[in-house]
Short mmCIF file of C-alpha atoms in Angstrom, two decimals:
data_model
loop_
_atom_site.label_atom_id
_atom_site.label_comp_id
_atom_site.label_asym_id
_atom_site.label_seq_id
_atom_site.Cartn_x
_atom_site.Cartn_y
_atom_site.Cartn_z
CA MET A 1 -15.98 -0.90 -9.32
CA PRO A 2 -12.83 -1.43 -11.40
CA ARG A 3 -12.36 -4.94 -12.60
CA PHE A 4 -9.50 -6.44 -14.71
CA ASP A 5 -8.79 -9.84 -16.43
CA LEU A 6 -4.99 -11.45 -16.38
CA ASP A 7 -5.39 -14.49 -18.56
CA GLN A 8 -2.53 -16.94 -19.86
CA ARG A 9 -2.72 -17.53 -22.94
CA PRO A 10 -1.60 -20.50 -24.93
CA ARG A 11 1.66 -19.19 -27.42
CA GLY A 12 2.33 -20.60 -30.63
CA GLY A 13 0.82 -24.20 -31.97
CA ARG A 14 1.64 -26.25 -28.28
CA SER A 15 -1.23 -26.91 -26.15
CA ARG A 16 -1.33 -25.04 -22.94
CA ARG A 17 -3.03 -24.50 -19.92
CA LYS A 18 -5.11 -21.37 -19.77
CA ALA A 19 -5.31 -19.11 -16.79
CA GLY A 20 -7.05 -17.23 -16.16
CA LEU A 21 -8.67 -14.76 -12.22
CA VAL A 22 -11.07 -12.57 -13.10
CA LEU A 23 -11.63 -9.82 -9.67
CA VAL A 24 -14.18 -7.36 -9.32
CA LEU A 25 -11.81 -5.07 -6.80
CA ALA A 26 -13.87 -2.67 -4.26
CA VAL A 27 -13.40 0.58 -3.74
CA SER A 28 -13.28 1.26 -0.28
CA LEU A 29 -14.77 4.07 1.73
CA LEU A 30 -12.68 4.61 5.11
CA SER A 31 -14.53 6.55 7.61
CA ALA A 32 -12.68 9.41 9.23
CA GLY A 33 -12.51 8.93 13.06
CA CYS A 34 -14.12 11.84 14.24
CA SER A 35 -13.06 13.29 17.97
CA SER A 36 -16.35 15.48 19.47
CA GLY A 37 -15.45 18.78 20.81
CA GLN A 38 -14.85 19.44 24.39
CA GLY A 39 -15.54 22.47 26.28
CA ALA A 40 -12.89 23.70 28.50
CA PRO A 41 -12.29 22.14 31.65
CA ARG A 42 -14.00 23.17 34.63
CA PRO A 43 -11.85 25.05 36.84
CA SER A 44 -11.67 23.41 40.29
CA SER A 45 -11.22 27.07 42.55
CA PRO A 46 -13.61 30.15 41.98
CA HIS A 47 -10.78 31.72 40.89
CA PRO A 48 -7.64 30.14 38.67
CA THR A 49 -4.42 31.72 38.18
CA SER A 50 -3.73 33.18 35.03
CA SER A 51 -1.30 30.44 35.51
CA ALA A 52 -3.41 27.40 35.81
CA SER A 53 -5.52 29.50 32.43
CA ALA A 54 -2.18 29.00 30.63
CA SER A 55 -1.61 24.98 31.36
CA SER A 56 -5.17 24.52 30.65
CA SER A 57 -5.01 25.91 26.90
CA VAL A 58 -1.81 24.32 26.48
CA SER A 59 -3.16 20.60 27.03
CA SER A 60 -6.26 21.16 25.15
CA SER A 61 -4.19 22.44 22.31
CA ALA A 62 -1.86 19.03 23.04
CA SER A 63 -4.72 17.04 23.45
CA ALA A 64 -6.24 18.30 20.33
CA SER A 65 -2.74 17.85 17.97
CA ALA A 66 -2.17 14.25 19.17
CA SER A 67 -5.60 13.38 17.92
CA ALA A 68 -4.97 14.98 14.42
CA SER A 69 -1.55 13.18 14.13
CA GLN A 70 -3.32 9.61 14.54
CA GLN A 71 -4.98 10.28 11.63
CA PRO A 72 -2.57 9.37 8.13
CA SER A 73 -1.99 11.85 5.62
CA LYS A 74 -3.87 11.80 3.05
CA TYR A 75 -2.73 12.45 -1.00
CA THR A 76 -4.51 11.53 -4.29
CA GLN A 77 -3.05 8.73 -5.98
CA ALA A 78 -0.96 10.38 -8.86
CA GLN A 79 0.09 12.83 -5.99
CA LEU A 80 1.99 9.14 -3.97
CA ALA A 81 2.53 7.96 -8.06
CA ALA A 82 5.31 11.29 -8.64
CA ARG A 83 6.56 10.91 -4.19
CA PRO A 84 6.27 7.37 -3.42
CA CYS A 85 7.77 6.93 -0.53
CA LEU A 86 5.35 9.70 0.88
CA ALA A 87 3.27 6.26 0.88
CA LEU A 88 4.48 5.46 4.34
CA ASP A 89 4.98 7.69 7.11
CA GLY A 90 6.76 7.23 10.53
CA HIS A 91 3.34 5.51 12.49
CA ASP A 92 3.83 3.18 8.85
CA ILE A 93 7.73 2.72 9.10
CA ALA A 94 7.39 2.04 12.95
CA ALA A 95 4.64 -0.81 12.48
CA LEU A 96 6.20 -2.10 10.04
CA GLU A 97 9.62 -2.01 11.83
CA ILE A 98 11.88 -0.91 9.27
CA SER A 99 14.85 0.31 9.43
CA GLY A 100 15.54 4.16 8.16
CA ARG A 101 13.48 5.96 5.29
CA GLY A 102 12.50 4.49 1.58
CA LYS A 103 14.62 5.27 -0.97
CA GLN A 104 13.15 6.63 -4.70
CA GLU A 105 14.39 5.44 -7.25
CA SER A 106 13.82 5.03 -11.01
CA GLY A 107 11.24 3.29 -12.64
CA LYS A 108 10.31 1.77 -15.89
CA HIS A 109 6.88 3.26 -14.95
CA GLY A 110 7.85 6.44 -13.01
CA PRO A 111 9.17 6.14 -9.93
CA THR A 112 9.08 3.41 -7.04
CA CYS A 113 10.01 3.81 -3.46
CA HIS A 114 12.68 1.29 -1.44
CA TRP A 115 12.13 -0.45 2.54
CA LYS A 116 13.99 -3.21 3.81
CA LEU A 117 12.32 -5.11 6.47
CA ALA A 118 12.85 -8.44 7.72
CA GLY A 119 15.54 -9.68 5.13
CA GLN A 120 12.62 -9.11 2.57
CA ASN A 121 13.37 -5.92 -0.46
CA VAL A 122 10.35 -3.84 -0.98
CA SER A 123 9.90 -2.32 -3.67
CA LEU A 124 6.33 0.53 -4.24
CA ALA A 125 5.15 1.89 -7.48
CA LEU A 126 1.98 3.46 -7.14
CA ASP A 127 0.77 4.01 -11.51
CA LEU A 128 1.42 0.56 -13.23
CA PRO A 129 -0.40 -0.31 -16.56
CA LEU A 130 -2.72 -2.73 -16.43
CA SER A 131 -0.22 -4.83 -19.46
CA TYR A 132 2.63 -5.03 -16.68
CA ALA A 133 0.66 -6.65 -14.30
CA LYS A 134 -0.31 -9.19 -16.97
CA THR A 135 2.95 -9.17 -18.06
CA MET A 136 4.24 -9.87 -14.22
CA THR A 137 1.74 -12.55 -13.59
CA LYS A 138 0.79 -14.35 -16.57
CA ASN A 139 4.46 -17.32 -15.46
CA GLY A 140 4.00 -16.67 -11.81
CA ARG A 141 1.45 -18.41 -9.40
CA VAL A 142 -1.81 -16.48 -9.46
CA THR A 143 -4.15 -16.11 -6.00
CA GLN A 144 -6.60 -13.41 -5.08
CA VAL A 145 -5.50 -11.97 -1.56
CA PRO A 146 -6.51 -9.64 0.35
CA VAL A 147 -5.22 -5.76 1.44
CA GLY A 148 -6.06 -4.20 3.93
CA GLN A 149 -9.83 -3.53 2.66
CA HIS A 150 -9.09 -4.73 -0.90
CA LYS A 151 -8.81 -7.83 -3.06
CA ALA A 152 -5.17 -7.97 -4.67
CA ILE A 153 -3.47 -10.64 -7.22
CA GLN A 154 -0.37 -11.56 -6.20
CA ALA A 155 1.60 -13.64 -7.94
CA GLU A 156 5.30 -15.48 -7.05
CA PHE A 157 7.51 -16.26 -9.49
CA GLN A 158 10.39 -18.17 -8.03
CA SER A 159 10.82 -16.52 -4.99
CA ILE A 160 9.70 -13.03 -6.09
CA CYS A 161 5.88 -11.96 -4.82
CA PHE A 162 3.76 -9.27 -7.30
CA ILE A 163 1.02 -8.20 -5.73
CA PHE A 164 -1.78 -5.51 -8.01
CA VAL A 165 -4.08 -3.19 -6.25
CA ALA A 166 -6.85 -0.87 -8.14
CA VAL A 167 -8.19 1.80 -5.47
CA HIS A 168 -9.78 3.94 -8.98
CA ASP A 169 -8.87 2.83 -12.61
CA VAL A 170 -7.74 -0.77 -13.41
CA ASN A 171 -5.03 1.28 -15.90
CA ARG A 172 -3.32 2.52 -12.94
CA LEU A 173 -2.77 0.17 -10.12
CA ILE A 174 -0.48 -0.37 -7.16
CA GLY A 175 2.04 -2.61 -7.02
CA THR A 176 4.16 -3.85 -4.72
CA THR A 177 7.92 -6.25 -5.74
CA THR A 178 9.34 -8.36 -3.09
CA ILE A 179 12.67 -9.81 -3.13
CA PRO A 180 14.37 -12.15 -0.10
CA GLU A 181 18.07 -11.27 0.98
CA PRO A 182 19.98 -14.20 0.21
CA GLY A 183 19.54 -16.85 2.84
CA VAL A 184 16.03 -15.29 4.17
CA SER A 185 13.24 -17.39 4.71
CA GLN A 186 11.22 -16.84 1.28
CA ASP A 187 7.74 -17.28 3.58
CA ALA A 188 7.44 -13.43 4.67
CA THR A 189 8.22 -12.60 0.90
CA CYS A 190 4.67 -12.12 -0.21
CA PRO A 191 3.16 -10.89 3.57
CA ALA A 192 5.85 -8.25 3.33
CA GLY A 193 4.69 -7.29 0.09
CA ALA A 194 0.35 -7.02 1.27
CA SER A 195 2.01 -5.26 4.58
CA VAL A 196 3.63 -2.30 2.12
CA ALA A 197 0.65 -2.12 -0.15
CA ALA A 198 -2.48 -1.97 2.67
CA ALA A 199 -0.42 0.83 4.68
CA ALA A 200 -0.21 3.02 1.48
CA LEU A 201 -3.59 2.27 0.44
CA THR A 202 -4.98 4.05 3.47
CA HIS A 203 -2.89 7.12 2.32
CA ILE A 204 -5.04 7.56 -0.59
CA ARG A 205 -7.90 9.72 -0.84
#
């Protein structure tokens, strides 16, 4: 199982507090829902009309399509790293009450996708190195938090919240950066980033 260690080491000649946080990040096995096959409905009369048969066929096809649409689309982490806005689908956007689709932007470590929810600006990246996570967390208030069925590192620095999750490889982290709009309460800053990360994880196979 992947694990990573975020340490704060003393710098210069001054004695500084050494803080470390070692996490075991489990790779969750999410079982996909299995829909049991159903036979064609029994005709209500011994001589069903062709119209009734066509209606039954359309109803069965619609039911199968609805069942399939309930399962989130799955991608490799590399695919989402290249196109991070695919990490949230229409269902996620509605559930999180995000207005509009995400906006892809360029980042130092590859593309990111930006969404705004409840006055919080959340950016998601899906291929962040461990060195970046250590840099972003060394001066913050670091805690371990649940994100979906995973455990994550969360660091709060001033009004910014960073969240990092390892799924398959600790050198390829999934991370969110959340910054509240001016005048918006910071109480929802970390929860917003965690919600986006948790939704993104459901689309990684």
